[in-house]
Coordinates of C-alpha atoms in Angstrom, one line a residue:
Chain A
M1 CA 6.2 -6.6 -43.4
R2 CA 5.5 -6.4 -39.7
Q3 CA 7.3 -9.0 -37.7
T4 CA 5.3 -11.4 -35.5
A5 CA 5.7 -11.4 -31.8
D6 CA 7.1 -14.9 -32.1
Q7 CA 9.9 -13.8 -34.5
I8 CA 10.8 -10.9 -32.3
E9 CA 10.9 -13.3 -29.3
E10 CA 13.3 -15.6 -31.1
E11 CA 15.6 -12.7 -32.0
A12 CA 15.5 -11.3 -28.5
A13 CA 16.5 -14.6 -27.0
A14 CA 19.4 -14.8 -29.5
W15 CA 20.5 -11.2 -28.5
V16 CA 20.4 -12.0 -24.8
V17 CA 22.6 -15.1 -25.2
R18 CA 24.9 -13.3 -27.5
L19 CA 25.3 -10.3 -25.1
D20 CA 26.0 -12.7 -22.2
L21 CA 28.5 -14.8 -24.1
E22 CA 30.3 -12.1 -26.0
G23 CA 30.0 -9.3 -23.4
R24 CA 28.5 -5.9 -24.0
T25 CA 31.1 -4.4 -26.3
D26 CA 30.5 -1.0 -27.9
G27 CA 30.2 -2.5 -31.3
L28 CA 27.6 -5.1 -30.2
R29 CA 25.8 -2.4 -28.2
A30 CA 25.5 -0.2 -31.3
E31 CA 24.2 -3.1 -33.3
L32 CA 21.6 -3.9 -30.5
D33 CA 20.5 -0.3 -30.4
A34 CA 19.8 -0.3 -34.1
W35 CA 17.8 -3.5 -33.7
L36 CA 15.8 -2.1 -30.8
A37 CA 15.0 1.1 -32.7
V38 CA 12.9 -0.6 -35.4
D39 CA 9.9 -1.8 -33.3
V40 CA 8.9 -0.9 -29.7
R41 CA 7.9 -4.5 -29.2
R42 CA 11.6 -5.5 -29.5
Q43 CA 12.4 -3.4 -26.4
G44 CA 9.8 -5.4 -24.5
A45 CA 10.9 -8.8 -25.8
L46 CA 14.5 -8.0 -24.9
L47 CA 13.6 -7.3 -21.3
Q48 CA 11.5 -10.5 -21.1
A49 CA 14.3 -12.6 -22.5
E50 CA 16.8 -10.9 -20.1
A51 CA 14.6 -11.6 -17.2
A52 CA 14.1 -15.2 -18.1
W53 CA 17.9 -15.6 -18.6
A54 CA 18.4 -14.0 -15.2
A55 CA 15.8 -16.3 -13.6
L56 CA 17.8 -19.2 -14.9
G57 CA 20.6 -18.1 -12.6
G58 CA 18.2 -17.6 -9.7
A59 CA 18.1 -19.6 -6.5
Q60 CA 15.2 -21.9 -7.4
A61 CA 16.4 -22.4 -10.9
R62 CA 19.8 -23.2 -9.6
A63 CA 18.5 -25.9 -7.4
A64 CA 16.6 -27.3 -10.2
I65 CA 19.6 -27.4 -12.4
G66 CA 21.1 -29.5 -9.7
A67 CA 24.2 -27.6 -9.0
R68 CA 24.1 -27.3 -5.2
E69 CA 27.9 -27.1 -5.1
A70 CA 27.9 -23.9 -7.0
A71 CA 25.5 -22.2 -4.7
S72 CA 28.1 -21.1 -2.3
G73 CA 30.2 -18.1 -3.1
D74 CA 27.7 -16.6 -5.6
N75 CA 24.9 -14.6 -4.1
R76 CA 23.4 -13.1 -7.2
G77 CA 20.2 -15.0 -6.7
R78 CA 20.0 -13.9 -3.1
R79 CA 20.6 -10.3 -4.0
R80 CA 17.7 -10.4 -6.4
F81 CA 15.3 -11.6 -3.8
L82 CA 16.6 -9.0 -1.4
L83 CA 15.6 -6.3 -3.9
G84 CA 12.1 -7.5 -3.8
G85 CA 12.1 -7.5 0.0
L86 CA 13.5 -4.0 0.0
A87 CA 10.6 -2.7 -2.1
A88 CA 8.1 -4.3 0.2
G89 CA 10.0 -2.9 3.2
L90 CA 9.8 0.6 1.7
A91 CA 6.1 0.3 1.2
A92 CA 5.6 -0.8 4.8
A93 CA 7.7 2.1 6.1
F94 CA 5.2 4.6 4.8
A95 CA 2.8 4.0 7.7
G96 CA 4.5 6.4 10.1
L97 CA 4.4 5.3 13.7
V98 CA 5.3 8.1 16.0
V99 CA 5.1 7.5 19.7
L100 CA 4.3 10.7 21.6
G101 CA 3.8 10.4 25.3
Q102 CA 1.6 7.4 26.1
A103 CA -0.5 7.7 23.0
E104 CA 0.7 6.0 19.8
H105 CA 0.1 8.0 16.7
Y106 CA -0.5 6.4 13.4
A107 CA -0.8 8.6 10.3
T108 CA -1.2 8.2 6.5
G109 CA -0.1 10.6 3.8
V110 CA -2.1 11.6 0.7
G111 CA -3.0 8.5 -1.3
E112 CA -2.0 6.1 1.4
I113 CA -4.4 3.6 3.1
R114 CA -3.2 1.5 6.0
R115 CA -4.4 -1.2 8.2
V116 CA -2.9 -1.0 11.6
P117 CA -3.1 -3.8 14.2
L118 CA -3.5 -2.4 17.7
R119 CA -2.0 -4.1 20.8
D120 CA -5.4 -5.1 22.2
G121 CA -6.1 -7.2 19.1
S122 CA -8.3 -4.6 17.4
T123 CA -7.6 -3.3 13.9
A124 CA -7.7 0.2 12.6
A125 CA -7.8 1.1 8.9
L126 CA -6.7 4.7 8.1
D127 CA -8.0 6.4 5.0
T128 CA -5.9 8.9 3.0
N129 CA -4.4 11.8 4.9
S130 CA -5.7 10.6 8.3
E131 CA -4.2 10.3 11.8
I132 CA -5.2 8.6 15.0
A133 CA -3.8 8.6 18.5
V134 CA -4.3 5.4 20.5
S135 CA -4.0 5.1 24.3
L136 CA -4.6 1.7 25.7
S137 CA -4.8 1.4 29.5
R138 CA -6.1 -1.2 32.0
G139 CA -9.5 0.4 32.3
R140 CA -10.2 1.8 28.8
R141 CA -9.2 1.9 25.2
A142 CA -9.2 5.5 23.9
V143 CA -8.6 6.5 20.3
R144 CA -8.7 10.1 19.1
L145 CA -9.2 10.7 15.4
V146 CA -7.0 13.7 14.7
R147 CA -7.9 14.1 11.1
G148 CA -9.4 12.1 8.2
E149 CA -11.3 8.9 8.4
A150 CA -10.7 5.6 10.2
W151 CA -12.5 2.3 10.5
F152 CA -12.1 0.1 13.5
H153 CA -12.7 -3.6 14.1
V154 CA -12.8 -3.8 17.8
A155 CA -11.6 -6.8 19.8
K156 CA -14.2 -7.9 22.4
D157 CA -13.2 -6.9 25.9
A158 CA -16.2 -6.0 28.1
S159 CA -13.9 -4.7 30.9
R160 CA -12.4 -2.1 28.6
P161 CA -14.8 -0.2 26.4
F162 CA -13.3 1.1 23.1
Q163 CA -14.0 4.8 22.7
V164 CA -13.3 6.9 19.7
E165 CA -13.2 10.7 20.2
I166 CA -13.6 13.0 17.2
G167 CA -14.1 16.7 17.9
Q168 CA -16.9 16.7 20.4
A169 CA -18.4 13.4 19.2
R170 CA -17.9 10.1 21.0
V171 CA -18.5 6.6 19.7
Q172 CA -18.1 3.7 21.9
A173 CA -18.1 -0.1 21.3
V174 CA -17.3 -3.3 23.0
G175 CA -16.7 -5.7 20.2
T176 CA -17.9 -4.5 16.8
A177 CA -16.8 -2.7 13.6
F178 CA -17.4 0.9 12.5
S179 CA -15.9 3.8 10.7
V180 CA -15.9 7.5 11.7
R181 CA -14.9 10.7 10.1
G182 CA -15.3 14.3 11.1
Q183 CA -18.2 16.4 10.0
G184 CA -18.0 19.9 11.4
Q185 CA -17.9 19.6 15.2
G186 CA -19.7 16.2 15.0
A187 CA -19.0 13.0 13.1
E188 CA -20.3 10.6 10.6
V189 CA -20.5 7.0 11.8
I190 CA -20.9 3.9 9.7
V191 CA -21.6 0.7 11.6
T192 CA -20.5 -2.4 9.7
E193 CA -20.9 -5.0 12.5
G194 CA -22.5 -5.1 16.0
V195 CA -23.8 -2.1 17.8
V196 CA -22.1 1.2 18.8
R197 CA -23.2 3.9 21.1
A198 CA -22.7 7.5 19.9
W199 CA -23.1 10.9 21.6
I200 CA -21.8 14.4 21.8
K201 CA -19.6 15.3 24.7
G202 CA -21.8 16.9 27.4
S203 CA -25.1 15.4 26.2
E204 CA -24.5 11.7 26.9
G205 CA -28.1 11.5 27.9
Q206 CA -29.0 11.7 24.2
A207 CA -26.7 8.9 23.2
A208 CA -28.0 6.7 20.4
L209 CA -27.5 3.0 19.9
L210 CA -26.6 2.4 16.2
P211 CA -26.9 -1.1 14.8
A212 CA -25.0 -2.5 11.8
G213 CA -26.0 -1.1 8.5
V214 CA -26.6 2.4 9.9
V215 CA -25.0 5.6 8.6
A216 CA -25.4 8.3 11.3
I217 CA -24.5 11.9 11.5
V218 CA -23.8 12.9 15.1
G219 CA -24.4 16.6 15.1
A220 CA -22.7 19.2 17.2
D221 CA -26.0 20.0 18.9
G222 CA -26.3 16.4 20.1
Q223 CA -28.9 15.4 17.6
I224 CA -28.2 12.1 15.9
A225 CA -29.7 11.6 12.4
Q226 CA -29.7 8.0 11.1
T227 CA -30.2 6.8 7.6
R228 CA -30.3 3.1 7.2
G229 CA -28.6 2.2 4.0
P230 CA -26.3 -0.8 4.0
A231 CA -25.6 -0.3 0.3
E232 CA -24.6 3.3 0.8
G233 CA -22.5 2.4 3.8
S234 CA -20.6 -0.3 2.0
G235 CA -20.0 1.9 -1.0
R236 CA -18.6 4.6 1.3
L237 CA -16.1 2.1 2.8
A238 CA -14.7 1.1 -0.6
W239 CA -11.6 3.1 0.4
M240 CA -10.6 0.2 2.6
E241 CA -9.9 -1.8 -0.5
G242 CA -8.1 1.2 -2.1
K243 CA -11.1 1.8 -4.2
L244 CA -13.7 4.5 -4.8
D245 CA -17.2 3.2 -5.4
F246 CA -19.5 5.7 -7.1
R247 CA -23.3 5.1 -7.1
G248 CA -24.8 8.0 -8.9
E249 CA -22.6 10.7 -7.5
T250 CA -21.9 13.7 -9.7
L251 CA -18.6 13.8 -11.5
A252 CA -17.8 16.9 -9.4
Q253 CA -18.2 14.8 -6.2
A254 CA -16.1 12.0 -7.7
V255 CA -13.3 14.4 -8.6
V256 CA -13.2 15.7 -5.0
A257 CA -12.9 12.1 -3.8
F258 CA -10.1 11.3 -6.2
N259 CA -8.2 14.5 -5.3
R260 CA -8.2 13.5 -1.6
Y261 CA -6.0 10.5 -2.6
N262 CA -3.7 11.9 -5.2
V263 CA -1.2 14.6 -5.6
R264 CA -2.0 14.8 -9.3
Q265 CA -5.3 16.6 -9.2
L266 CA -8.3 16.1 -11.5
V267 CA -9.8 19.3 -12.8
I268 CA -13.1 19.4 -14.6
V269 CA -13.3 22.5 -16.8
D270 CA -16.8 22.0 -18.2
P271 CA -19.6 22.7 -15.6
E272 CA -22.1 20.6 -17.6
L273 CA -19.8 17.6 -17.5
A274 CA -19.3 18.1 -13.8
R275 CA -23.0 17.5 -13.3
Q276 CA -23.0 14.1 -15.0
R277 CA -23.7 11.3 -12.6
I278 CA -21.5 8.2 -12.7
H279 CA -21.5 4.7 -11.5
G280 CA -18.5 2.4 -11.1
V281 CA -15.6 1.2 -8.9
F282 CA -12.2 2.7 -9.5
R283 CA -8.8 2.5 -7.9
A284 CA -8.4 5.5 -5.7
D285 CA -4.7 5.9 -6.6
D286 CA -5.2 5.9 -10.3
P287 CA -6.8 9.1 -11.5
V288 CA -5.4 8.5 -15.0
A289 CA -7.4 5.3 -15.4
F290 CA -10.5 7.2 -14.2
A291 CA -9.8 9.9 -16.7
R292 CA -9.4 7.3 -19.4
A293 CA -12.7 5.8 -18.5
L294 CA -14.4 9.2 -18.8
E295 CA -12.8 9.6 -22.2
V296 CA -14.3 6.4 -23.4
T297 CA -17.6 6.4 -21.7
L298 CA -18.6 10.1 -21.7
G299 CA -16.5 11.2 -24.7
A300 CA -14.6 13.6 -22.4
R301 CA -11.4 15.2 -23.7
V302 CA -8.5 14.8 -21.3
S303 CA -5.1 16.5 -21.2
Y304 CA -2.4 14.6 -19.5
A305 CA 0.4 17.0 -20.4
D306 CA 0.7 18.6 -16.9
P307 CA 2.2 16.2 -14.3
K308 CA 0.5 18.1 -11.5
Q309 CA -3.0 17.9 -12.9
I310 CA -5.3 16.2 -15.4
R311 CA -7.7 18.6 -17.2
I312 CA -11.0 17.2 -18.3
T313 CA -13.2 19.0 -20.8
G314 CA -16.6 18.0 -22.2
P315 CA -17.0 16.3 -25.6
R316 CA -16.6 18.4 -28.6
R317 CA -20.0 19.8 -29.6
Chain B
M1 CA 16.9 4.7 -5.6
S2 CA 17.6 7.1 -8.5
T3 CA 17.6 6.0 -12.1
P4 CA 17.6 2.2 -11.9
R5 CA 20.3 0.4 -13.7
R6 CA 19.3 -2.2 -16.3
E7 CA 20.2 -5.0 -13.9
E8 CA 17.8 -3.6 -11.3
I9 CA 14.9 -3.5 -13.7
V10 CA 15.7 -7.0 -14.8
A11 CA 15.9 -8.3 -11.2
W12 CA 12.6 -6.5 -10.5
V13 CA 10.9 -8.1 -13.5
V14 CA 12.1 -11.5 -12.4
S15 CA 10.7 -11.2 -8.9
A16 CA 7.7 -8.9 -9.3
I17 CA 6.4 -9.1 -12.9
M18 CA 7.2 -12.4 -14.5
P19 CA 5.4 -14.5 -11.9
H20 CA 2.2 -12.6 -12.9
E21 CA 2.5 -12.8 -16.6
A22 CA 0.5 -15.9 -16.9
A23 CA -2.4 -14.4 -14.9
V24 CA -2.4 -11.2 -17.0
R25 CA -2.4 -13.3 -20.2
G26 CA -5.4 -15.2 -18.8
W27 CA -7.2 -12.0 -18.3
L28 CA -6.3 -10.8 -21.8
R29 CA -7.5 -14.1 -23.3
R30 CA -11.0 -13.2 -22.2
R31 CA -10.9 -9.9 -24.1
L32 CA -8.7 -10.4 -27.2
Q33 CA -9.5 -13.0 -29.8
S34 CA -6.2 -13.6 -31.4
P35 CA -3.2 -15.0 -29.5
E36 CA -1.0 -12.8 -31.7
D37 CA -2.7 -9.7 -30.4
I38 CA -2.0 -10.8 -26.9
D39 CA 1.7 -11.5 -27.6
D40 CA 2.0 -8.0 -29.2
L41 CA 0.4 -6.3 -26.2
I42 CA 2.5 -8.1 -23.7
Q43 CA 5.7 -7.2 -25.6
E44 CA 4.5 -3.6 -25.7
A45 CA 3.8 -3.7 -21.9
Y46 CA 7.3 -5.0 -21.2
A47 CA 8.7 -2.2 -23.4
K48 CA 7.0 0.3 -21.1
L49 CA 8.8 -1.4 -18.2
A50 CA 12.1 -1.3 -20.0
A51 CA 11.7 2.5 -20.4
L52 CA 11.1 3.1 -16.7
T53 CA 13.3 5.8 -15.3
S54 CA 12.4 5.0 -11.7
L55 CA 10.9 2.1 -9.7
D56 CA 10.2 4.3 -6.7
H57 CA 6.5 4.9 -7.5
V58 CA 5.7 1.2 -8.0
E59 CA 4.4 -0.4 -4.9
R60 CA 3.2 -3.7 -6.3
G61 CA 4.6 -5.0 -9.6
D62 CA 1.5 -7.1 -10.4
R63 CA -0.9 -4.2 -10.2
Y64 CA 1.5 -1.9 -12.0
F65 CA 2.0 -4.4 -14.9
F66 CA -1.7 -5.1 -15.0
R67 CA -2.5 -1.4 -15.2
I68 CA -0.1 -1.0 -18.1
V69 CA -1.6 -3.9 -20.0
R70 CA -5.1 -2.5 -19.3
N71 CA -4.2 0.9 -20.5
L72 CA -2.7 -0.5 -23.7
L73 CA -5.8 -2.5 -24.2
V74 CA -8.0 0.6 -23.8
D75 CA -5.9 2.4 -26.3
K76 CA -6.3 -0.4 -28.7
I77 CA -10.1 -0.5 -28.3
R78 CA -10.2 3.3 -28.8
H79 CA -8.1 3.2 -31.9
A80 CA -10.3 0.5 -33.3
R81 CA -13.0 3.2 -33.1
V82 CA -15.1 1.1 -30.8
V83 CA -15.7 4.3 -28.9
R84 CA -18.8 3.5 -26.9
I85 CA -18.2 1.1 -24.1
D86 CA -21.4 -0.9 -23.7
S87 CA -20.7 -4.5 -23.9
V88 CA -20.3 -6.3 -20.6
A89 CA -16.7 -7.2 -21.3
D90 CA -15.8 -3.6 -22.0
I91 CA -17.5 -2.3 -18.9
D92 CA -15.6 -5.0 -17.0
L93 CA -12.4 -3.5 -18.5
M94 CA -13.1 -0.2 -16.7
N95 CA -14.2 -1.9 -13.5
L96 CA -11.1 -2.5 -11.5
D97 CA -13.0 -4.4 -8.9
T98 CA -13.3 -7.4 -11.2
A99 CA -10.2 -6.6 -13.2
E100 CA -7.7 -6.8 -10.5
P101 CA -6.1 -10.2 -10.0
G102 CA -7.8 -11.8 -6.9
P103 CA -5.9 -13.0 -3.9
D104 CA -6.0 -16.5 -5.2
R105 CA -4.1 -15.4 -8.3
I106 CA -1.6 -13.6 -6.3
T107 CA -0.8 -16.6 -4.2
A108 CA -0.7 -18.7 -7.3
A109 CA 1.8 -16.3 -8.8
R110 CA 4.2 -16.9 -6.0
Q111 CA 4.4 -20.5 -7.0
E112 CA 5.1 -19.5 -10.6
L113 CA 8.8 -19.2 -10.2
A114 CA 8.9 -22.7 -8.7
K115 CA 7.3 -23.8 -11.9
V116 CA 10.2 -22.3 -13.9
A117 CA 12.4 -24.5 -11.8
A118 CA 10.4 -27.5 -12.7
L119 CA 10.6 -26.5 -16.3
I120 CA 14.3 -26.3 -16.3
D121 CA 14.3 -29.8 -14.9
A122 CA 12.4 -30.9 -17.9
L123 CA 14.7 -29.2 -20.4
P124 CA 16.4 -31.5 -22.9
D125 CA 19.8 -32.6 -21.5
R126 CA 21.9 -30.6 -23.9
Y127 CA 20.1 -27.3 -23.3
R128 CA 20.2 -27.9 -19.5
Q129 CA 23.9 -28.6 -19.5
V130 CA 24.7 -25.5 -21.5
V131 CA 22.5 -23.4 -19.2
R132 CA 24.0 -24.9 -16.1
M133 CA 27.6 -24.3 -17.3
R134 CA 26.9 -20.8 -18.3
R135 CA 24.4 -19.5 -15.6
V136 CA 25.5 -21.5 -12.6
E137 CA 29.2 -22.4 -13.2
G138 CA 29.9 -19.2 -15.2
L139 CA 32.0 -21.0 -17.8
S140 CA 33.0 -19.2 -21.0
Q141 CA 31.5 -20.2 -24.4
K142 CA 34.8 -21.6 -25.4
E143 CA 35.2 -23.7 -22.3
I144 CA 31.6 -25.0 -22.6
A145 CA 32.3 -26.0 -26.2
R146 CA 35.4 -27.8 -25.2
R147 CA 33.8 -29.8 -22.4
L148 CA 30.8 -30.8 -24.5
N149 CA 33.0 -31.3 -27.6
V150 CA 30.9 -29.2 -29.8
T151 CA 31.5 -25.9 -31.7
E152 CA 30.9 -22.6 -30.0
S153 CA 28.0 -21.8 -32.3
V154 CA 26.3 -25.0 -31.2
V155 CA 26.7 -23.8 -27.6
E156 CA 25.1 -20.5 -28.5
N157 CA 22.3 -22.1 -30.4
D158 CA 21.5 -24.5 -27.5
A159 CA 21.5 -21.7 -25.0
V160 CA 19.0 -19.7 -27.2
R161 CA 16.8 -22.7 -27.6
G162 CA 16.8 -23.4 -23.9
L163 CA 16.0 -19.8 -23.1
R164 CA 13.1 -19.8 -25.6
L165 CA 11.6 -22.8 -24.0
V166 CA 11.7 -21.0 -20.6
I167 CA 10.2 -17.8 -22.0
K168 CA 7.4 -19.9 -23.6
A169 CA 6.7 -21.7 -20.3
L170 CA 6.4 -18.4 -18.5
K171 CA 3.4 -17.5 -20.7
G172 CA 1.6 -20.4 -19.1
G173 CA -0.9 -20.7 -21.9
D174 CA -2.8 -23.8 -21.0
A175 CA -6.6 -23.9 -20.8
A176 CA -6.7 -24.9 -17.1
D177 CA -4.9 -21.7 -16.4
A178 CA -7.4 -19.6 -18.2
K179 CA -10.2 -21.2 -16.4
S180 CA -8.7 -20.7 -12.9
D181 CA -8.2 -17.0 -13.9
V182 CA -11.9 -16.6 -14.6
Q183 CA -12.6 -17.9 -11.2
G184 CA -10.0 -15.7 -9.7
G185 CA -11.6 -12.7 -11.3
R186 CA -15.0 -13.6 -9.9
H187 CA -13.6 -14.1 -6.5
A188 CA -12.2 -10.6 -6.6
S189 CA -15.5 -9.1 -7.5
N190 CA -17.3 -10.8 -4.6
R191 CA -15.0 -9.5 -2.0

């Protein structure tokens, strides 16, 4: 008969105490392996019990047990918390900061999304595989979007306009929030707060004032096309939360979006499936979960065998 | 970090996974009827962690753990042949926006280990003594038995019972917890 989780938990606790008191001898180890092999849940329960036992020797637990005198000379607890700190540190180190000349470069790799505080109090958020160069001087604040997409929340400073340069396009603000990404020689601008001024270099006379809620394409010819769609705009900025928000895009478009964030690429084999329209919010860094959702909702068949890609075919007909 | 040693995985579980177990269980309670199913699924999720060959790709333990649990749940639903996802709860399952633990939950989880400390305080004296002598003072089973004037098997039994109480407390299965988790989820979806 199948053991209950509770019975397994009891046995796992006994194992952990036994291993600790008797030591991990070869004989005991073999006995343990035999026990573990019977049910995969036992492997989980053992780890849970080991972690709880370890926590009992941790700093907080130690204080609770009331043995302050024993705290000196044993840094096991401290090492444990250092490990957590180390992981956090590694994650933080991913946002590469390279200082080149006066401009500070910030870059993200594939799948990475970063918020970067700037020295003037503004904030930049970089989408996957993006780079900005920031030069702050007394008279102006200039940012060049080298590649990718970035959103800016601009600190108010009327004496120093904040200008983003992307290809030939220019977007300027005093205190507001907006995102930009390249589109040919021009740019796409989404204004989330306040008002920005946008133009193409050389045709500043045609500059347009873009209010919040506007999505605008600043064309290389100096023409500025606006669509007012707050819903569309906010969906497009889901990347700032590490998410992709689809509102009736085709599966083909969704796959392109996912593939910008991940080394493991989604491949749609079935053209009919690729035309299906989808709705939903997904984590940008989890193509497997997205593929699973397609399996369940569209009946797609998915192959996860290849670590470099996930192949998706249509339902069996 | 190459292949993590067992101690590294255990230390990582203590600091990055265990504090979130109660929140994940709260999330599961809204989707699985039987507490036994929840216990099974959590054990299976920990088994996946035990089998990890690297921690390098894990940025945040809570999200990682949550994702494992969610995938196991999706597998369960599929194997139960409830193939079409059309109830609200099931769509929610796919919708990470509402499924992610909200910021409130994350902050709350940081206090979870402090709760463990409080729980140890509340352990029956005998269990707490044995735990202290072993985990803090590092005494041998024999020495503990001698000091407490009991047999070695009593020492072992008391340690197991103390440990079980701690594991149980980490599940945090009270109703108030489940309620705050619902609110946490809603908060996340409104961001």
